[in-house]
């Protein structure tokens, strides 16, 4: 690790490990405040493409997070010839994936709405700044010590704008949008699709498109045959199902934007906090 980082922070235990680096808990030697630091040893990167990826991640994370209350904040970046360290806000609580898994049953609409509103606020800010996250899933939805939602891991993020489309199969099988799987150019609405899958999973406990292998999952995503099985959605309101249809819409031109999701009645009028009052 770089000497400059060690002067500024006391490095603690490992709390995570990813494709390019290891995450440690650390404490500021000046203030005593706790943070997380992602440390990447450049010698372990296989090629220039990997090096470019980790350098871009740090820059994009700073762009997306600054002033974005529901994105993990980047506090400092330290780099020398051997190391890249990104000091970030510490989010010690279980992530959304763990919360759903430990619960063993779907979230209520009130609970799901309390997650979806700040998640889409984070996504909307990113999109206004020309950043697409491209890997929204429960594992990347964290919570700080106060329980405030924080969108994390911008390792797959990309900048867009000026009519430039994005390309490349990026994301996680159950959550990736059909236009990504199809190999077509795509835009930032891939994040809305992924967030729609997160909402579906929260309300039902199962993914909308599934299979036994990645190939089978991708085939189901491409078909995009959205259904609401009675056994899983009996108590889910018409408003919630309407929002899901608009987020998980295969036609990108008709799919909601992040701002449109925030303006939907299920988010704005409290319909998401009540059970369905009529059959669908």
Short mmCIF file of C-alpha atoms in Angstrom, two decimals:
data_model
loop_
_atom_site.label_atom_id
_atom_site.label_comp_id
_atom_site.label_asym_id
_atom_site.label_seq_id
_atom_site.Cartn_x
_atom_site.Cartn_y
_atom_site.Cartn_z
CA UNK A 1 0.00 0.00 0.00
CA UNK A 2 1.13 3.52 -0.64
CA UNK A 3 2.87 5.41 2.17
CA UNK A 4 0.61 8.43 1.65
CA UNK A 5 -2.50 6.36 2.30
CA UNK A 6 -0.98 4.85 5.47
CA UNK A 7 -0.15 8.30 6.79
CA UNK A 8 -3.74 9.48 6.31
CA UNK A 9 -5.59 6.32 7.38
CA UNK A 10 -5.15 3.40 9.75
CA UNK A 11 -5.96 0.31 7.67
CA UNK A 12 -8.14 -2.32 9.33
CA UNK A 13 -9.71 -5.62 8.41
CA UNK A 14 -10.75 -6.81 4.95
CA UNK A 15 -14.48 -6.31 4.34
CA UNK A 16 -14.81 -7.19 0.67
CA UNK A 17 -13.07 -8.45 -2.41
CA UNK A 18 -13.82 -7.78 -6.07
CA UNK A 19 -12.49 -8.42 -9.54
CA UNK A 20 -9.77 -5.77 -9.37
CA UNK A 21 -9.14 -5.10 -5.71
CA UNK A 22 -9.66 -5.67 -2.01
CA UNK A 23 -11.76 -3.46 0.25
CA UNK A 24 -10.64 -2.69 3.79
CA UNK A 25 -12.13 -0.79 6.67
CA UNK A 26 -9.98 2.21 7.51
CA UNK A 27 -9.99 5.08 9.99
CA UNK A 28 -8.82 8.63 9.39
CA UNK A 29 -5.78 9.36 11.54
CA UNK A 30 -6.89 13.00 11.72
CA UNK A 31 -10.59 12.73 12.56
CA UNK A 32 -11.13 9.12 13.67
CA UNK A 33 -13.92 8.75 11.12
CA UNK A 34 -14.35 5.29 9.59
CA UNK A 35 -14.25 4.72 5.83
CA UNK A 36 -13.77 1.90 3.33
CA UNK A 37 -10.78 1.81 0.99
CA UNK A 38 -10.60 -0.18 -2.22
CA UNK A 39 -6.96 -1.03 -2.93
CA UNK A 40 -5.74 -2.21 -6.32
CA UNK A 41 -2.19 -3.44 -6.84
CA UNK A 42 -1.37 -2.46 -10.43
CA UNK A 43 1.12 -5.32 -10.90
CA UNK A 44 -1.77 -7.79 -10.64
CA UNK A 45 -3.68 -6.20 -13.51
CA UNK A 46 -3.39 -8.40 -16.57
CA UNK A 47 -3.27 -5.75 -19.29
CA UNK A 48 -3.76 -2.11 -20.23
CA UNK A 49 -7.52 -2.67 -20.60
CA UNK A 50 -7.80 -3.69 -16.93
CA UNK A 51 -5.70 -0.68 -15.89
CA UNK A 52 -7.94 1.62 -17.91
CA UNK A 53 -11.03 0.05 -16.30
CA UNK A 54 -9.93 0.67 -12.72
CA UNK A 55 -8.77 4.21 -13.45
CA UNK A 56 -12.08 4.98 -15.19
CA UNK A 57 -14.06 3.49 -12.28
CA UNK A 58 -12.50 5.94 -9.83
CA UNK A 59 -13.19 8.93 -12.08
CA UNK A 60 -16.77 7.91 -12.90
CA UNK A 61 -17.55 7.14 -9.24
CA UNK A 62 -16.41 10.63 -8.27
CA UNK A 63 -18.54 12.19 -11.02
CA UNK A 64 -21.63 10.16 -10.16
CA UNK A 65 -21.39 10.46 -6.38
CA UNK A 66 -20.54 14.13 -5.81
CA UNK A 67 -23.59 15.70 -4.24
CA UNK A 68 -25.65 12.57 -4.94
CA UNK A 69 -27.00 11.65 -1.48
CA UNK A 70 -27.91 8.10 -2.47
CA UNK A 71 -24.62 7.08 -4.07
CA UNK A 72 -21.54 5.91 -2.18
CA UNK A 73 -19.33 8.98 -1.76
CA UNK A 74 -15.68 8.99 -2.82
CA UNK A 75 -13.61 10.87 -0.22
CA UNK A 76 -10.10 10.57 -1.62
CA UNK A 77 -8.02 8.87 -4.31
CA UNK A 78 -4.37 7.97 -3.80
CA UNK A 79 -2.26 6.72 -6.69
CA UNK A 80 1.38 5.95 -7.30
CA UNK A 81 3.25 3.67 -9.69
CA UNK A 82 2.28 0.52 -7.78
CA UNK A 83 -1.12 1.18 -6.22
CA UNK A 84 -4.51 2.84 -6.70
CA UNK A 85 -6.54 3.43 -3.55
CA UNK A 86 -10.10 4.78 -3.52
CA UNK A 87 -11.33 5.88 -0.07
CA UNK A 88 -15.11 5.68 0.11
CA UNK A 89 -18.01 6.09 2.46
CA UNK A 90 -18.40 3.07 4.75
CA UNK A 91 -21.68 1.16 4.42
CA UNK A 92 -21.46 -1.55 7.09
CA UNK A 93 -25.01 -2.87 7.08
CA UNK A 94 -26.24 -5.84 5.05
CA UNK A 95 -26.85 -5.00 1.40
CA UNK A 96 -30.28 -5.34 -0.21
CA UNK A 97 -29.48 -8.87 -1.44
CA UNK A 98 -28.71 -9.99 2.11
CA UNK A 99 -31.79 -8.25 3.47
CA UNK A 100 -34.04 -10.04 0.97
CA UNK A 101 -32.30 -13.40 1.48
CA UNK A 102 -32.41 -13.28 5.29
CA UNK A 103 -36.04 -12.26 5.30
CA UNK A 104 -37.18 -15.37 3.43
CA UNK A 105 -40.33 -13.64 2.13
CA UNK A 106 -41.13 -10.72 -0.19
CA UNK A 107 -41.04 -7.13 1.04
CA UNK A 108 -44.27 -5.25 1.60
CA UNK A 109 -45.07 -2.53 -0.91
CA UNK A 110 -44.25 0.11 1.69
CA UNK A 111 -40.82 -1.45 2.25
CA UNK A 112 -40.19 -1.85 -1.48
CA UNK A 113 -41.21 1.76 -2.18
CA UNK A 114 -38.86 2.94 0.57
CA UNK A 115 -36.02 1.30 -1.38
CA UNK A 116 -37.14 2.14 -4.90
CA UNK A 117 -37.57 5.90 -4.39
CA UNK A 118 -34.00 6.65 -3.21
CA UNK A 119 -32.55 4.10 -5.64
CA UNK A 120 -34.19 5.84 -8.59
CA UNK A 121 -33.16 9.24 -7.24
CA UNK A 122 -29.56 8.02 -7.32
CA UNK A 123 -30.00 6.68 -10.85
CA UNK A 124 -31.68 9.88 -12.05
CA UNK A 125 -28.78 12.01 -10.79
CA UNK A 126 -26.29 9.70 -12.51
CA UNK A 127 -28.21 9.93 -15.78
CA UNK A 128 -28.39 13.73 -15.64
CA UNK A 129 -24.60 13.70 -15.33
CA UNK A 130 -24.21 11.38 -18.31
CA UNK A 131 -23.35 8.26 -16.30
CA UNK A 132 -25.02 4.87 -16.73
CA UNK A 133 -24.35 2.42 -13.88
CA UNK A 134 -24.96 -0.73 -15.97
CA UNK A 135 -24.95 -3.21 -13.07
CA UNK A 136 -27.86 -2.34 -10.80
CA UNK A 137 -28.75 -5.34 -8.63
CA UNK A 138 -29.51 -5.93 -4.93
CA UNK A 139 -25.83 -6.67 -4.19
CA UNK A 140 -24.94 -3.10 -5.23
CA UNK A 141 -27.62 -1.44 -3.09
CA UNK A 142 -25.95 -0.70 0.25
CA UNK A 143 -27.01 1.08 3.44
CA UNK A 144 -24.94 3.37 5.64
CA UNK A 145 -24.90 3.37 9.45
CA UNK A 146 -28.12 5.44 9.52
CA UNK A 147 -29.89 3.10 7.10
CA UNK A 148 -29.67 5.54 4.19
CA UNK A 149 -29.60 3.77 0.81
CA UNK A 150 -26.40 4.08 -1.22
CA UNK A 151 -25.88 2.88 -4.81
CA UNK A 152 -22.42 1.30 -5.04
CA UNK A 153 -19.86 -0.25 -7.41
CA UNK A 154 -19.35 1.83 -10.53
CA UNK A 155 -16.92 -0.71 -12.00
CA UNK A 156 -19.20 -1.34 -14.99
CA UNK A 157 -20.36 2.27 -15.38
CA UNK A 158 -19.96 4.19 -18.61
CA UNK A 159 -20.32 7.80 -19.67
CA UNK A 160 -22.78 8.65 -22.42
CA UNK A 161 -24.05 11.74 -24.18
CA UNK A 162 -23.77 13.72 -27.42
CA UNK A 163 -25.68 10.94 -29.15
CA UNK A 164 -23.01 8.35 -28.34
CA UNK A 165 -24.57 4.93 -27.70
CA UNK A 166 -23.12 2.33 -25.38
CA UNK A 167 -22.20 -1.23 -26.33
CA UNK A 168 -20.96 -4.39 -24.68
CA UNK A 169 -22.44 -7.24 -22.63
CA UNK A 170 -22.16 -5.75 -19.16
CA UNK A 171 -24.19 -6.56 -16.08
CA UNK A 172 -25.60 -9.57 -14.24
CA UNK A 173 -27.77 -12.16 -16.09
CA UNK A 174 -31.06 -11.83 -14.18
CA UNK A 175 -30.87 -8.02 -14.20
CA UNK A 176 -29.48 -7.16 -17.64
CA UNK A 177 -31.74 -5.50 -20.24
CA UNK A 178 -32.71 -7.34 -23.45
CA UNK A 179 -31.03 -4.82 -25.76
CA UNK A 180 -27.74 -5.49 -23.96
CA UNK A 181 -28.11 -9.26 -24.40
CA UNK A 182 -29.02 -8.77 -28.06
CA UNK A 183 -25.72 -7.00 -28.70
CA UNK A 184 -27.36 -3.80 -29.88
CA UNK A 185 -26.39 -0.23 -29.09
CA UNK A 186 -28.20 0.92 -25.96
CA UNK A 187 -28.75 3.95 -23.73
CA UNK A 188 -29.09 4.72 -20.04
CA UNK A 189 -32.55 3.13 -19.81
CA UNK A 190 -30.80 -0.20 -19.25
CA UNK A 191 -30.55 0.98 -15.63
CA UNK A 192 -34.34 1.43 -15.44
CA UNK A 193 -34.82 -2.16 -16.65
CA UNK A 194 -32.39 -3.47 -14.03
CA UNK A 195 -34.08 -1.45 -11.28
CA UNK A 196 -37.40 -2.88 -12.47
CA UNK A 197 -36.06 -6.38 -11.94
CA UNK A 198 -34.97 -5.35 -8.43
CA UNK A 199 -38.51 -4.11 -7.73
CA UNK A 200 -40.04 -7.33 -9.08
CA UNK A 201 -37.74 -9.42 -6.86
CA UNK A 202 -38.55 -7.32 -3.79
CA UNK A 203 -42.32 -7.72 -4.30
CA UNK A 204 -42.37 -11.39 -5.32
CA UNK A 205 -39.21 -13.02 -4.01
CA UNK A 206 -38.35 -14.38 -7.48
CA UNK A 207 -36.83 -12.87 -10.65
CA UNK A 208 -39.14 -12.15 -13.61
CA UNK A 209 -36.88 -13.89 -16.13
CA UNK A 210 -35.08 -17.05 -15.08
CA UNK A 211 -33.37 -20.25 -16.17
CA UNK A 212 -30.97 -22.90 -14.93
CA UNK A 213 -27.99 -21.47 -16.81
CA UNK A 214 -26.83 -18.02 -17.91
CA UNK A 215 -27.78 -18.90 -21.49
CA UNK A 216 -31.32 -19.85 -20.45
CA UNK A 217 -31.64 -16.66 -18.40
CA UNK A 218 -30.49 -14.56 -21.36
CA UNK A 219 -33.03 -16.32 -23.62
CA UNK A 220 -35.81 -15.51 -21.13
CA UNK A 221 -34.65 -11.88 -20.93
CA UNK A 222 -34.72 -11.61 -24.73
CA UNK A 223 -38.30 -12.93 -24.81
CA UNK A 224 -39.20 -10.40 -22.08
CA UNK A 225 -42.47 -12.18 -21.38
CA UNK A 226 -43.46 -10.33 -18.20
CA UNK A 227 -45.95 -12.20 -16.03
CA UNK A 228 -47.39 -11.75 -12.55
CA UNK A 229 -48.11 -15.26 -11.16
CA UNK A 230 -51.04 -15.19 -8.77
CA UNK A 231 -49.15 -17.10 -6.08
CA UNK A 232 -46.52 -14.33 -5.98
CA UNK A 233 -48.57 -11.23 -6.81
CA UNK A 234 -51.98 -11.85 -5.19
CA UNK A 235 -51.44 -9.03 -2.69
CA UNK A 236 -49.55 -6.64 -5.00
CA UNK A 237 -51.41 -3.50 -6.04
CA UNK A 238 -52.39 -2.59 -9.62
CA UNK A 239 -50.21 0.53 -9.34
CA UNK A 240 -47.11 -1.54 -8.56
CA UNK A 241 -47.80 -3.86 -11.51
CA UNK A 242 -48.31 -0.86 -13.77
CA UNK A 243 -44.93 0.57 -12.78
CA UNK A 244 -43.27 -2.79 -13.37
CA UNK A 245 -44.77 -2.97 -16.88
CA UNK A 246 -43.38 0.48 -17.66
CA UNK A 247 -39.91 -0.30 -16.32
CA UNK A 248 -39.69 -3.83 -17.78
CA UNK A 249 -40.81 -2.73 -21.23
CA UNK A 250 -38.81 -4.33 -24.06
CA UNK A 251 -39.53 -1.35 -26.34
CA UNK A 252 -36.93 1.14 -25.13
CA UNK A 253 -38.81 4.08 -26.65
CA UNK A 254 -41.77 3.26 -24.38
CA UNK A 255 -39.76 2.30 -21.31
CA UNK A 256 -39.83 4.86 -18.51
CA UNK A 257 -36.85 7.06 -17.78
CA UNK A 258 -35.57 7.31 -14.21
CA UNK A 259 -37.37 10.64 -13.75
CA UNK A 260 -40.63 9.14 -15.04
CA UNK A 261 -40.34 6.33 -12.51
CA UNK A 262 -39.99 8.94 -9.75
CA UNK A 263 -43.16 10.62 -11.05
CA UNK A 264 -45.27 7.44 -11.11
CA UNK A 265 -48.26 7.35 -8.71
CA UNK A 266 -46.92 4.27 -6.91
CA UNK A 267 -43.94 6.40 -5.84
CA UNK A 268 -45.63 9.79 -5.41
CA UNK A 269 -49.12 9.13 -4.02
CA UNK A 270 -48.50 6.40 -1.49
CA UNK A 271 -50.24 3.70 -3.51
CA UNK A 272 -47.18 1.58 -2.98
CA UNK A 273 -47.88 1.51 0.74
CA UNK A 274 -51.29 -0.17 0.40
CA UNK A 275 -52.28 -3.65 -0.65
CA UNK A 276 -54.35 -4.13 -3.77
CA UNK A 277 -57.97 -3.20 -3.26
CA UNK A 278 -59.23 -4.79 -6.44
CA UNK A 279 -58.27 -7.86 -8.51
CA UNK A 280 -56.22 -7.49 -11.71
#
